[in-house]
Tab-separated table of C-alpha atoms in Angstrom:
chain	number	residue	atom	x	y	z
A	126	MET	CA	29.291	2.929	-2.385
A	127	ASN	CA	26.827	1.196	-4.704
A	128	THR	CA	28.707	-1.710	-6.310
A	129	TRP	CA	25.739	-3.294	-8.068
A	130	ASN	CA	26.666	-4.219	-11.653
A	131	LYS	CA	30.184	-2.838	-11.236
A	132	LYS	CA	32.991	-4.484	-13.214
A	133	TYR	CA	35.153	-6.283	-10.671
A	134	GLY	CA	37.700	-9.019	-10.314
A	135	ILE	CA	38.692	-11.711	-7.841
A	136	PHE	CA	42.336	-12.552	-7.188
A	137	GLY	CA	42.661	-15.358	-4.677
A	138	GLY	CA	45.488	-17.423	-3.279
A	139	SER	CA	47.273	-18.458	-0.140
A	140	PHE	CA	49.574	-15.368	-0.213
A	141	ASP	CA	52.014	-17.198	2.063
A	142	PRO	CA	53.503	-14.572	1.920
A	143	VAL	CA	52.196	-11.890	-0.432
A	144	HIS	CA	55.012	-10.666	-2.686
A	145	ASN	CA	55.633	-7.971	-5.253
A	146	GLY	CA	54.670	-10.302	-8.088
A	147	HIS	CA	51.141	-10.347	-6.683
A	148	ARG	CA	51.082	-6.558	-6.639
A	149	ILE	CA	52.220	-6.338	-10.257
A	150	ILE	CA	49.567	-8.829	-11.389
A	151	ALA	CA	46.858	-6.912	-9.526
A	152	SER	CA	47.970	-3.647	-11.120
A	153	TYR	CA	47.961	-5.057	-14.646
A	154	ALA	CA	44.587	-6.751	-14.119
A	155	LEU	CA	42.938	-3.542	-12.916
A	156	ASP	CA	44.066	-1.535	-15.911
A	157	ALA	CA	43.993	-4.143	-18.689
A	158	LEU	CA	40.463	-5.268	-17.789
A	159	GLY	CA	39.169	-1.820	-16.862
A	160	LEU	CA	37.971	-3.033	-13.476
A	161	ASP	CA	36.183	-0.761	-11.034
A	162	PHE	CA	37.788	-2.709	-8.215
A	163	LEU	CA	39.586	-5.969	-7.461
A	164	TYR	CA	39.037	-8.261	-4.496
A	165	VAL	CA	42.258	-9.827	-3.209
A	166	ILE	CA	41.157	-12.854	-1.202
A	167	PRO	CA	43.453	-14.952	0.998
A	168	ALA	CA	42.309	-18.559	1.309
A	169	LEU	CA	41.688	-20.031	4.738
A	170	ASN	CA	42.170	-23.664	3.700
A	171	PRO	CA	43.332	-23.963	0.070
A	172	PRO	CA	42.054	-27.296	-1.309
A	173	HIS	CA	45.238	-27.998	-3.312
A	174	LYS	CA	47.701	-27.460	-0.463
A	175	ASN	CA	48.337	-29.667	2.541
A	176	SER	CA	48.911	-26.698	4.807
A	177	VAL	CA	49.594	-22.982	4.927
A	178	ASN	CA	52.536	-21.733	6.971
A	179	ALA	CA	51.228	-18.355	8.146
A	180	PRO	CA	47.821	-18.118	9.871
A	181	PHE	CA	44.966	-16.441	8.033
A	182	GLU	CA	44.968	-13.317	10.244
A	183	LYS	CA	48.657	-12.662	9.567
A	184	ARG	CA	48.340	-13.150	5.802
A	185	PHE	CA	45.283	-10.884	5.788
A	186	SER	CA	47.197	-8.181	7.682
A	187	TRP	CA	50.161	-8.440	5.302
A	188	LEU	CA	47.841	-7.987	2.335
A	189	GLN	CA	46.177	-4.942	3.888
A	190	ARG	CA	49.530	-3.260	4.475
A	191	SER	CA	50.928	-4.292	1.075
A	192	PHE	CA	48.008	-2.747	-0.823
A	193	SER	CA	47.485	0.221	1.495
A	194	GLY	CA	46.475	3.307	-0.455
A	195	GLU	CA	45.294	1.358	-3.497
A	196	LYS	CA	41.706	2.613	-3.747
A	197	ARG	CA	40.542	-0.043	-6.212
A	198	ILE	CA	41.921	-2.948	-4.161
A	199	VAL	CA	39.700	-4.559	-1.534
A	200	ILE	CA	41.252	-7.140	0.798
A	201	SER	CA	38.457	-9.605	1.518
A	202	SER	CA	38.090	-11.719	4.669
A	203	TYR	CA	35.235	-13.718	3.117
A	204	GLU	CA	36.997	-17.086	3.015
A	205	GLY	CA	38.341	-16.640	6.533
A	206	LYS	CA	34.878	-15.918	7.914
A	207	LYS	CA	33.236	-18.636	5.843
A	208	ARG	CA	35.498	-21.274	7.370
A	209	GLY	CA	35.894	-24.736	5.832
A	210	ILE	CA	37.738	-25.452	2.602
A	211	SER	CA	38.185	-22.414	0.354
A	212	TYR	CA	36.550	-23.553	-2.875
A	213	THR	CA	36.750	-20.922	-5.603
A	214	ILE	CA	33.295	-21.704	-6.975
A	215	ASP	CA	31.731	-20.790	-3.618
A	216	THR	CA	33.535	-17.443	-3.553
A	217	VAL	CA	32.562	-16.664	-7.143
A	218	LYS	CA	28.912	-17.441	-6.455
A	219	HIS	CA	28.951	-15.327	-3.293
A	220	TYR	CA	30.243	-12.211	-5.060
A	221	THR	CA	28.027	-12.762	-8.098
A	222	GLU	CA	25.070	-12.618	-5.731
A	223	VAL	CA	26.458	-9.558	-3.923
A	224	HIS	CA	27.100	-7.545	-7.098
A	225	GLY	CA	24.533	-8.906	-9.525
A	226	THR	CA	27.170	-9.707	-12.148
A	227	ALA	CA	29.877	-12.300	-12.686
A	228	PRO	CA	33.473	-11.544	-11.666
A	229	TYR	CA	36.684	-11.650	-13.637
A	230	LEU	CA	38.606	-14.452	-11.929
A	231	ILE	CA	42.389	-13.917	-12.019
A	232	ILE	CA	44.378	-17.177	-11.953
A	233	GLY	CA	47.908	-18.237	-12.826
A	234	GLU	CA	48.801	-20.263	-15.882
A	235	ASP	CA	49.834	-23.131	-13.603
A	236	SER	CA	46.366	-23.093	-12.030
A	237	LEU	CA	44.742	-23.149	-15.469
A	238	ARG	CA	46.729	-26.244	-16.367
A	239	ASN	CA	45.378	-27.996	-13.272
A	240	ILE	CA	41.869	-26.561	-13.310
A	241	THR	CA	40.234	-29.882	-14.186
A	242	SER	CA	41.204	-31.056	-10.681
A	243	TRP	CA	39.366	-28.108	-9.049
A	244	TYR	CA	36.092	-28.604	-7.226
A	245	LYS	CA	33.175	-28.133	-9.679
A	246	TYR	CA	35.545	-26.731	-12.296
A	247	GLN	CA	33.027	-27.090	-15.140
A	248	GLU	CA	30.572	-24.954	-13.206
A	249	LEU	CA	33.306	-22.448	-12.371
A	250	LEU	CA	34.165	-22.018	-16.054
A	251	LYS	CA	30.552	-21.068	-16.705
A	252	GLU	CA	30.152	-18.753	-13.703
A	253	ALA	CA	33.187	-16.469	-14.113
A	254	PHE	CA	35.209	-14.667	-16.760
A	255	ILE	CA	38.583	-16.432	-16.490
A	256	VAL	CA	41.702	-14.268	-16.804
A	257	VAL	CA	45.058	-16.065	-16.868
A	258	TYR	CA	48.397	-14.476	-16.100
A	259	PRO	CA	51.426	-16.143	-17.747
A	260	ARG	CA	53.972	-17.927	-15.588
A	261	PHE	CA	56.330	-19.681	-18.000
A	262	LYS	CA	58.596	-18.685	-20.890
A	263	ARG	CA	57.677	-21.761	-22.901
A	264	THR	CA	54.035	-22.553	-22.774
A	265	THR	CA	51.364	-24.707	-24.345
A	266	ILE	CA	48.633	-22.506	-22.929
A	267	LYS	CA	46.765	-22.441	-26.246
A	268	GLN	CA	46.377	-26.211	-26.101
A	269	VAL	CA	45.009	-25.954	-22.562
A	270	LEU	CA	42.533	-23.292	-23.650
A	271	ARG	CA	41.299	-25.457	-26.523
A	272	SER	CA	40.734	-28.398	-24.177
A	273	LEU	CA	38.504	-26.236	-21.986
A	274	GLU	CA	36.367	-24.782	-24.786
A	275	PRO	CA	33.495	-27.275	-24.279
A	276	TYR	CA	33.032	-26.050	-20.698
A	277	GLU	CA	33.713	-22.330	-20.622
A	278	LYS	CA	30.840	-19.951	-21.245
A	279	LYS	CA	32.051	-16.417	-20.594
A	280	GLY	CA	35.496	-16.687	-22.164
A	281	ILE	CA	39.085	-17.268	-21.085
A	282	VAL	CA	41.649	-14.580	-21.841
A	283	VAL	CA	45.377	-14.291	-21.190
A	284	LEU	CA	46.421	-11.165	-19.320
A	285	ASN	CA	49.016	-9.067	-21.104
A	286	ALA	CA	51.410	-8.908	-18.171
A	287	PRO	CA	55.144	-9.517	-17.727
A	288	LEU	CA	56.393	-12.970	-16.815
A	289	ILE	CA	57.069	-12.965	-13.080
A	290	GLU	CA	59.284	-15.827	-12.001
A	291	LEU	CA	58.743	-15.308	-8.315
A	292	SER	CA	56.829	-17.465	-5.859
A	293	ALA	CA	55.984	-17.533	-2.183
A	294	THR	CA	57.706	-20.926	-1.982
A	295	GLU	CA	60.948	-19.430	-3.281
A	296	ILE	CA	60.727	-16.575	-0.788
A	297	ARG	CA	60.252	-18.966	2.134
A	298	GLN	CA	63.191	-21.051	0.912
A	299	ARG	CA	65.424	-17.986	0.603
A	300	ILE	CA	64.562	-16.934	4.139
A	301	ARG	CA	65.343	-20.429	5.410
A	302	MET	CA	68.716	-20.279	3.637
A	303	GLN	CA	69.301	-16.779	5.065
A	304	LYS	CA	69.387	-15.195	1.608
A	305	SER	CA	68.161	-11.714	0.738
A	306	ILE	CA	64.544	-11.134	-0.283
A	307	MET	CA	65.164	-7.487	-1.138
A	308	GLY	CA	62.720	-6.281	-3.786
A	309	MET	CA	60.636	-9.446	-3.568
A	310	VAL	CA	58.321	-8.542	-0.683
A	311	PRO	CA	56.664	-5.158	-0.059
A	312	GLU	CA	58.944	-2.993	2.082
A	313	SER	CA	56.173	-2.391	4.627
A	314	ILE	CA	56.128	-6.056	5.682
A	315	VAL	CA	59.569	-7.409	4.779
A	316	ALA	CA	60.974	-7.378	8.339
A	317	GLU	CA	57.904	-9.118	9.765
A	318	VAL	CA	57.849	-11.697	6.972
A	319	LYS	CA	61.498	-12.557	7.540
A	320	ALA	CA	61.032	-12.834	11.297
A	321	PHE	CA	57.966	-15.062	10.924
A	322	TYR	CA	59.395	-17.573	8.477
A	323	GLU	CA	62.792	-17.683	10.170
A	324	LYS	CA	60.920	-18.875	13.235
A	325	GLU	CA	58.603	-21.265	11.381
A	326	LEU	CA	60.920	-22.942	8.894
């Protein structure tokens, strides 16, 4: 398939584990932005986290099974093969070169608030179309957007998606406390996710 100049997005994260909130965000991003396809990219070594619980290969496998059958979703192993720290700017530049056009970068509102601590964030804001999905009921996101105006070049938009108060951290904690995660994790991987984190935590 020729993907040159196609409209595409990048949705990265640790996905430790992937959950149904991630799937909802991906679905809304595809349709709201009119994307031809969306890369979902697990990080090997996220720069803002001390460690990741599940190894890259397992998180990659979970993502593949969770998005199985979704023709416009591509699970990318780029950051795993690249090795080193998973800086977003490097991934954006890689796919810009591959496709000949800049990506729509999907990030959470919490990430936007902390983006000035990201590696080469000023360059990142110029290299990608930034798309933010809301995370909080009460937000000062407009103030954050105004503070970034001097740096962004392609625009920052807020995705019209439902608030999803679900996190991988909460899921791991619920497993540790032997609580149900029904409806939180894709059914195809729920048993394996529970078994893994029960052993690890």
